[in-house]
Coordinates of C-alpha atoms and ligand atoms in Angstrom, one line a residue:
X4 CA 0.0 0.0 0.0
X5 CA 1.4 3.8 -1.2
X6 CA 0.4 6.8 1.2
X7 CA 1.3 10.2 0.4
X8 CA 0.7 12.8 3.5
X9 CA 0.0 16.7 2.2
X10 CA 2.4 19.3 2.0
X11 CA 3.2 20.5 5.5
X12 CA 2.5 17.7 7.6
X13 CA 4.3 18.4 10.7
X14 CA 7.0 16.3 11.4
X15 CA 5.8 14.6 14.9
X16 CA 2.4 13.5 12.4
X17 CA 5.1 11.6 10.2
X18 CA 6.2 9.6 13.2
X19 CA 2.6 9.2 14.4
X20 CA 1.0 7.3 10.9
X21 CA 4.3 5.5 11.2
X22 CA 4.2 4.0 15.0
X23 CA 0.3 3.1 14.0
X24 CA 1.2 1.2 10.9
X25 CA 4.1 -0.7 13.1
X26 CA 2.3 -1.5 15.7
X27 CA -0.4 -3.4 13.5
X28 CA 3.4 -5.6 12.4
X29 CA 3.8 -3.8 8.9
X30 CA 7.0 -2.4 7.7
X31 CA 7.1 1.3 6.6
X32 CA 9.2 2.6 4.0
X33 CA 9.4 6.6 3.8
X34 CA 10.2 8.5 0.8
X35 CA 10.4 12.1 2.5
X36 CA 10.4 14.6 -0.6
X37 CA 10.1 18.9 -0.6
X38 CA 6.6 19.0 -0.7
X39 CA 5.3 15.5 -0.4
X40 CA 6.2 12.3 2.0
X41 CA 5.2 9.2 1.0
X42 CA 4.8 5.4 2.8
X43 CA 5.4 2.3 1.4
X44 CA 4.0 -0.4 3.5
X45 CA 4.9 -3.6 3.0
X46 CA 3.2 -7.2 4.8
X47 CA -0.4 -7.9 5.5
X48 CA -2.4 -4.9 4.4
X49 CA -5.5 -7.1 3.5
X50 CA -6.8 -5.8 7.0
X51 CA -6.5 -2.6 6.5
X52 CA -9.3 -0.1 5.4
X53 CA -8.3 2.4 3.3
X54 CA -11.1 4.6 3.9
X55 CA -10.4 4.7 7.3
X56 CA -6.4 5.7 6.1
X57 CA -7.7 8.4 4.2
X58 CA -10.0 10.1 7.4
X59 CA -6.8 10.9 8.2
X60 CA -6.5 15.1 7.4
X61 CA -2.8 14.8 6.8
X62 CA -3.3 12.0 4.3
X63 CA -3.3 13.0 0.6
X64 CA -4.2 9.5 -0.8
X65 CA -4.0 6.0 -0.4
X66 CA -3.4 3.3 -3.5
X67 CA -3.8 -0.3 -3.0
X68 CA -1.0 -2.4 -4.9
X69 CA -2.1 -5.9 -3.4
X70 CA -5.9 -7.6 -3.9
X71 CA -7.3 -7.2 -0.5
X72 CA -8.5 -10.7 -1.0
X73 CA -5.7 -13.8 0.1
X74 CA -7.6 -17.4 -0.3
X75 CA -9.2 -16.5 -3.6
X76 CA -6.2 -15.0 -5.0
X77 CA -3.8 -16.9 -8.0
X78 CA -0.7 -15.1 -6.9
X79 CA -1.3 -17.9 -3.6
X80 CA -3.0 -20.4 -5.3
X81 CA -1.5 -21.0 -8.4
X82 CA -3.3 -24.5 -9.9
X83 CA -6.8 -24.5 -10.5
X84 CA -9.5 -25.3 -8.3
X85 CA -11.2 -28.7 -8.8
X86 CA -14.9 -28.4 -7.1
X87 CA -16.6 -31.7 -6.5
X88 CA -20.5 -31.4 -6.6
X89 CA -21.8 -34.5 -5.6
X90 CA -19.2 -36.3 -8.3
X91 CA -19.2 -33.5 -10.8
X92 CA -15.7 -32.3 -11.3
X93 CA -15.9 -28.5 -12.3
X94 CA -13.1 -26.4 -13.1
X95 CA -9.1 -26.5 -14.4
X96 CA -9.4 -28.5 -17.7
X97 CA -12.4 -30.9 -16.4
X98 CA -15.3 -31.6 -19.1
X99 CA -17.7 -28.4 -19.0
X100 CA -20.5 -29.0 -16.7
X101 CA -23.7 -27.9 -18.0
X102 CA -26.8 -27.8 -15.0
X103 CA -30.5 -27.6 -16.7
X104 CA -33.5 -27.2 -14.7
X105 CA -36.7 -25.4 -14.0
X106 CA -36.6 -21.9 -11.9
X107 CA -38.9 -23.4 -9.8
X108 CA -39.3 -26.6 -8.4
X109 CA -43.2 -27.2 -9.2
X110 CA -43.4 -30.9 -7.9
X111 CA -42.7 -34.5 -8.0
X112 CA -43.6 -35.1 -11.8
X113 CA -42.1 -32.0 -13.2
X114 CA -38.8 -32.3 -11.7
X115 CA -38.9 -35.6 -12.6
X116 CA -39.6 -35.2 -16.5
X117 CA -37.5 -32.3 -16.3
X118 CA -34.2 -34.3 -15.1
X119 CA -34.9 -37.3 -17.5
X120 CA -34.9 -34.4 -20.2
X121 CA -31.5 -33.0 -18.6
X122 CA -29.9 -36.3 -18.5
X123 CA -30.7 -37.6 -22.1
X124 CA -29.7 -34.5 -23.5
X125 CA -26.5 -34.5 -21.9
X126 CA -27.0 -32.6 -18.7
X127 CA -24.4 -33.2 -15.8
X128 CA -26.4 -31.6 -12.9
X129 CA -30.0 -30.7 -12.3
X130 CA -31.3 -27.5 -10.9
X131 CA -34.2 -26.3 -9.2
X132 CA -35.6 -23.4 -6.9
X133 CA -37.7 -24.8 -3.5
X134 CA -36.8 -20.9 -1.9
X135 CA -37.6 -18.5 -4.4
X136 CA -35.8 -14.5 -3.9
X137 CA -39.1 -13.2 -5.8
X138 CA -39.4 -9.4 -6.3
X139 CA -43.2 -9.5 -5.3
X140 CA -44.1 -11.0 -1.5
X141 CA -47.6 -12.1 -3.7
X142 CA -45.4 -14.2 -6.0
X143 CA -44.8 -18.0 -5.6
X144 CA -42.4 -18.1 -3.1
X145 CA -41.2 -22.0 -3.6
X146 CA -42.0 -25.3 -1.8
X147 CA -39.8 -25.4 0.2
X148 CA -38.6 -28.8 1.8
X149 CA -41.2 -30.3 -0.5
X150 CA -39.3 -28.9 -3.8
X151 CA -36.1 -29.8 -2.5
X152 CA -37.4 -33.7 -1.5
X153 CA -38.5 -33.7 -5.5
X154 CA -35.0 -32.7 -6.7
X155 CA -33.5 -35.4 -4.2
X156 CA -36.2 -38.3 -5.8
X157 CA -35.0 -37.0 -9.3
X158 CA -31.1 -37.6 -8.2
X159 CA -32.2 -41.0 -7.0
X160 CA -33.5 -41.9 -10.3
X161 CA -31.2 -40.2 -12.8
X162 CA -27.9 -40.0 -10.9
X163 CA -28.0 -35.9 -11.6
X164 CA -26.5 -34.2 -9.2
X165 CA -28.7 -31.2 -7.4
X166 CA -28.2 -27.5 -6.8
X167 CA -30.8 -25.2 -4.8
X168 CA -31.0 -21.8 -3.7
X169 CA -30.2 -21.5 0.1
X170 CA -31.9 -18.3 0.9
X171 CA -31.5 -18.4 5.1
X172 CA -29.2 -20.1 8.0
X173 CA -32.3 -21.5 9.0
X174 CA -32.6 -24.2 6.0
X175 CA -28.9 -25.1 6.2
X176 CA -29.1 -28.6 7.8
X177 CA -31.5 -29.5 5.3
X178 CA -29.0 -27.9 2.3
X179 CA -25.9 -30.0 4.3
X180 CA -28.3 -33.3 4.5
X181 CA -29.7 -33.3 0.9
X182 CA -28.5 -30.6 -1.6
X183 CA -24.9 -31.8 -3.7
X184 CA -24.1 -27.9 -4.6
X185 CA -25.5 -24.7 -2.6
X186 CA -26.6 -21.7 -4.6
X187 CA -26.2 -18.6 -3.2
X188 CA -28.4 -16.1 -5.3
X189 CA -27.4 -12.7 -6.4
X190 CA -29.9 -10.5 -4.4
X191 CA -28.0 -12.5 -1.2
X192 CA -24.0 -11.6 -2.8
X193 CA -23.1 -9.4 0.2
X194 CA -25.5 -11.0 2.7
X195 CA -22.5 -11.5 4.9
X196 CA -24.4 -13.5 7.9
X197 CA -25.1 -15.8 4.9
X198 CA -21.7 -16.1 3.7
X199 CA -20.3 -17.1 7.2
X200 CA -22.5 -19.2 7.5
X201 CA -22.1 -20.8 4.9
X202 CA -18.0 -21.0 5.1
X203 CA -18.5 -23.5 7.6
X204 CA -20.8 -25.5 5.2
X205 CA -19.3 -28.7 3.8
X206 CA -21.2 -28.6 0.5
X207 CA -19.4 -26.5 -2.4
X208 CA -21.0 -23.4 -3.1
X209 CA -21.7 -21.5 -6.2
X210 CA -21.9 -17.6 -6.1
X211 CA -24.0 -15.7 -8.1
X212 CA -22.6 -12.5 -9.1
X213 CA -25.1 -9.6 -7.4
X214 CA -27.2 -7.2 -10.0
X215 CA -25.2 -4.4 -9.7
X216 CA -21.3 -5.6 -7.9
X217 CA -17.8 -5.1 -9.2
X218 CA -16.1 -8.1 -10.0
X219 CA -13.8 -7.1 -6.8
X220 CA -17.2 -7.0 -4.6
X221 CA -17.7 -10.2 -5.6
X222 CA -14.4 -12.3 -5.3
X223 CA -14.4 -10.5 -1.4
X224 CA -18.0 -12.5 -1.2
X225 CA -16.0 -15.8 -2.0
X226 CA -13.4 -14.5 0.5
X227 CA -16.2 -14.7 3.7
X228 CA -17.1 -18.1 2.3
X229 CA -13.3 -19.5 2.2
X230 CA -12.4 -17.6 5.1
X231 CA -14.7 -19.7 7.4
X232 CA -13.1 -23.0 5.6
X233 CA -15.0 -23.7 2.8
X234 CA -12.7 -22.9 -0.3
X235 CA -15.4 -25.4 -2.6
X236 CA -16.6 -21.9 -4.0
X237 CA -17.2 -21.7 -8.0
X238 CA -18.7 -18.1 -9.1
X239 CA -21.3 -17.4 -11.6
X240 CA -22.1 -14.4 -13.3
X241 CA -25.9 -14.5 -14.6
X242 CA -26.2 -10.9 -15.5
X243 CA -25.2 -7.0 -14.0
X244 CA -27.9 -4.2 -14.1
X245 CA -27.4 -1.4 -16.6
X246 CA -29.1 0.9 -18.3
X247 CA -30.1 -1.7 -21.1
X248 CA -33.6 -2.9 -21.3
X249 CA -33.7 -5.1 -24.6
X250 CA -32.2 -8.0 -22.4
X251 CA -33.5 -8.5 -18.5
X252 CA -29.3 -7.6 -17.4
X253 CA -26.3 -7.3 -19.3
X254 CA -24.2 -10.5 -19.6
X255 CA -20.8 -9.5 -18.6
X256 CA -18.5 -12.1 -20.5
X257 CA -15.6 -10.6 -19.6
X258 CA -15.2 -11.3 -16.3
X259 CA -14.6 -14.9 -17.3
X260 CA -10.9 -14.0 -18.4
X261 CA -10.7 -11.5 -15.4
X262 CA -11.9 -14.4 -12.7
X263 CA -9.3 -16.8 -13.9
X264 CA -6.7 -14.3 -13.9
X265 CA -7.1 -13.2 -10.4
X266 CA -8.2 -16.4 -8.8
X267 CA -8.0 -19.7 -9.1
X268 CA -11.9 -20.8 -8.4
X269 CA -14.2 -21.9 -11.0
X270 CA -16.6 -19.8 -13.0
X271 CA -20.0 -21.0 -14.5
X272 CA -22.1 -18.3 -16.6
X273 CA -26.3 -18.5 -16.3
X274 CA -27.3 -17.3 -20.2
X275 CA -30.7 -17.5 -18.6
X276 CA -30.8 -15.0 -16.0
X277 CA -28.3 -13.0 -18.1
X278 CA -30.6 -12.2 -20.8
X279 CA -34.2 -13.3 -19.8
X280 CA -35.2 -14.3 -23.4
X281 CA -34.9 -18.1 -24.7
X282 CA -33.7 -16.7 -27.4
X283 CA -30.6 -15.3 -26.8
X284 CA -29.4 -18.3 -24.6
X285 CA -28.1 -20.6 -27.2
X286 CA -26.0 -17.9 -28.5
X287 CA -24.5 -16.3 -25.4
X288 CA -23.7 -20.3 -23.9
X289 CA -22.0 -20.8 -26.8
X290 CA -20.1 -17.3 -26.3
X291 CA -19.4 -18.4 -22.7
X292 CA -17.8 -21.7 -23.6
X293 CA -15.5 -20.2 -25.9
X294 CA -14.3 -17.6 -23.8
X295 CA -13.4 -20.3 -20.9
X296 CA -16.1 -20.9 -18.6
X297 CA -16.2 -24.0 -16.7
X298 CA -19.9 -24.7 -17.2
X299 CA -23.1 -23.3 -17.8
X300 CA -26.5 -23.0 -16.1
X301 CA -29.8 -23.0 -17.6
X302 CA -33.4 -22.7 -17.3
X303 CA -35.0 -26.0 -18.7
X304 CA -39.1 -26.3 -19.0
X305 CA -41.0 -28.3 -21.2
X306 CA -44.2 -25.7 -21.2
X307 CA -42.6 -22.6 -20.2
X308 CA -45.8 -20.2 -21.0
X309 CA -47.1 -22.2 -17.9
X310 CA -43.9 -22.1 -15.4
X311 CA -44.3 -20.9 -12.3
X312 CA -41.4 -18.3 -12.8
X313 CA -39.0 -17.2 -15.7
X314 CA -40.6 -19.2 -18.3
X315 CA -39.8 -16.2 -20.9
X316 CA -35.6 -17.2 -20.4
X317 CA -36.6 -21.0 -20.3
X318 CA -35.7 -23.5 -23.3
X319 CA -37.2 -26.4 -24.0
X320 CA -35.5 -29.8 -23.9
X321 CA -35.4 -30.4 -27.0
X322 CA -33.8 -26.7 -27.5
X323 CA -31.5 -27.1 -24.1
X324 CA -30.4 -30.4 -26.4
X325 CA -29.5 -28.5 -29.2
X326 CA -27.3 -26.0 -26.7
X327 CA -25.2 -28.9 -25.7
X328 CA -24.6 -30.3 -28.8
X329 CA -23.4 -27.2 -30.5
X330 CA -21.4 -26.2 -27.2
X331 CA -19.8 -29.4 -27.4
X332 CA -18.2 -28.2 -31.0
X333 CA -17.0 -25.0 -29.5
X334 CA -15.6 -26.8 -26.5
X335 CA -13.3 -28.4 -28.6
X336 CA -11.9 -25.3 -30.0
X337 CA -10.9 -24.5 -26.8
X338 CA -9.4 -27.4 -25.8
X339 CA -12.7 -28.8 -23.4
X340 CA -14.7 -31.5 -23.3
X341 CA -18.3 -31.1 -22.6
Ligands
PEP220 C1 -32.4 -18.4 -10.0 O1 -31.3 -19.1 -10.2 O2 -33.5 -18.9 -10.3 C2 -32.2 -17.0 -9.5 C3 -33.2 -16.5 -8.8 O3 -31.1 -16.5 -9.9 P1 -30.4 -15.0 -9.5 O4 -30.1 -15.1 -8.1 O5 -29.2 -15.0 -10.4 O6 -31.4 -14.0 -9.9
MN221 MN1 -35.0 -18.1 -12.3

């Protein structure tokens, strides 16, 4: 971290900022010049605030040369996380995992016809919504245990793996018991209680990217969830709010270069969520695999004018077939199997 104090800072302030920087076991370095002074401090600065630095009146600014995150970052970590959902392998060079399933979980038959559509089209993990984040408190809110005992009957018979929404601390036992990867949704990105909570989880988690969070927001969110001992953490970005309404959010593809670059978890992207049209989701999965990601996550309903949520972004199987097939084409481009 670089500090520069302001022109006349009196010389018993100098010492002060230094004593308070060595006594929290950093090193300082200082560059006294005419006008300016200037601190390097070198060690573990990911405690530090800078904000707090800067309420300093003597200090002129404050630049941050190391990620404040540690167990997320590459420069640590330098191979690739593996994450193991329930047998899936996701991430580094493994085969991209592609998760299909409703929004909603809207009982025993549909989750059942839905993961036997999954699985013959090539699907590696089944999804499903039992605790809904809906905008409206009037909307279907999910069936709770009930939706999430479906998804486990559907695993029994097809050997998909599941992955929920786990909206509250209060459902976690039932997310450790039954529930192979834990969704953590975007509106609940910076729900901190939630991330601790679910650090000391066993179940890998995947982290939706929030609707309007900078990619360095989000890798601190994986941060609280490694922190607490859970570093089974694979991020997803389904979409960032902008000023765009021809798509529901704006699909940020980039951030699947940036992700790997400075970490060394996972990334999945959600076409569905991203664009909130069926139509655009063949094309931006497609987009996603050949720009790296490790998998993909879509909204799968065979009558989606009747769905109980997002049945505009939903394919049908027979078009969530078509995705994979083409995908797998692309993959190989890149050097993936999928
Ligand atoms: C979902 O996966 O159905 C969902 C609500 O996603 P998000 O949190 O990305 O909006
Ligand atoms: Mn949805």
């Amino acid at each position: 971290m670089i500090i520069s104090t302001k022109r006349g800072t009196p010389p018993q302030e100098i010492e002060k900022i230094i004593r308070g920087f060595e006594a929290q076991g950093l090193s300082v370095t200082l560059i006294r010049g005419t006008d300016y002074n200037v601190f390097g401090l070198v060690g573990d600065t990911t405690k530090l605030d800078e904000k707090i630095i800067a309420a300093n009146p003597w200090v002129d600014s404050v630049t941050r040369v190391a990620a404040p995150y540690k167990k997320a970052n590459r420069l640590f970590h330098e191979a690739d996380t593996i994450v193991d959902a329930g047998g899936v392998k996701i991430g580094g060079k493994e085969k991209i995992a592609v998760i299909g399933g409703p929004c909603s979980i809207e009982g025993e038959a549909q989750t059942l016809e839905i993961a036997r559509a999954v699985k013959a089209a090539g699907g590696t993990m089944l999804r499903g919504g039992a605790y809904k984040p809906r905008t409206s408190p009037y909307a279907f809110q999910g069936l709770g245990t009930e939706g999430i005992l479906d998804m486990v009957k559907a695993r029994e018979e097809t050997g998909l793996p599941i992955v929920s929404e786990l909206m509250s601390e209060d459902r976690i036992d039932e997310f450790e018991e039954y529930v192979d990867l834990v969704q953590i949704g975007a509106r609940n990105m910076q729900n901190f209680q939630l991330l601790k909570a679910v650090g000391k989880m066993k179940k890998p988690v995947l982290l939706k990217r929030g609707l309007a969070n900078t990619i360095e927001e989000w890798i601190m969110s994986a941060e609280y969830i490694m922190a607490g001992g859970n570093e089974n953490v694979i991020f997803c970005e389904r979409g960032i709010r902008t000023f765009e309404k021809y798509t529901r959010n704006t699909l940020d593809l980039s951030v699947i270069p940036i992700i790997k670059e400075k970490t060394h978890l996972p990334i999945i992207i959600d076409p569905s969520h991203a664009t909130g049209n069926w139509k655009y989701v063949e094309s931006m999965s497609l987009a996603a695999i050949a720009a790296g990601a490790d998998g993909l996550i879509i909204e799968v309903h065979p009558d989606p004018e009747h769905a109980w949520s997002d049945g505009a972004q939903s394919l049908k199987p027979d078009r969530f077939a078509d995705v994979i097939e083409k995908g797998r084409t692309i993959a190989r481009v890149v050097g993936r199997d999928m």
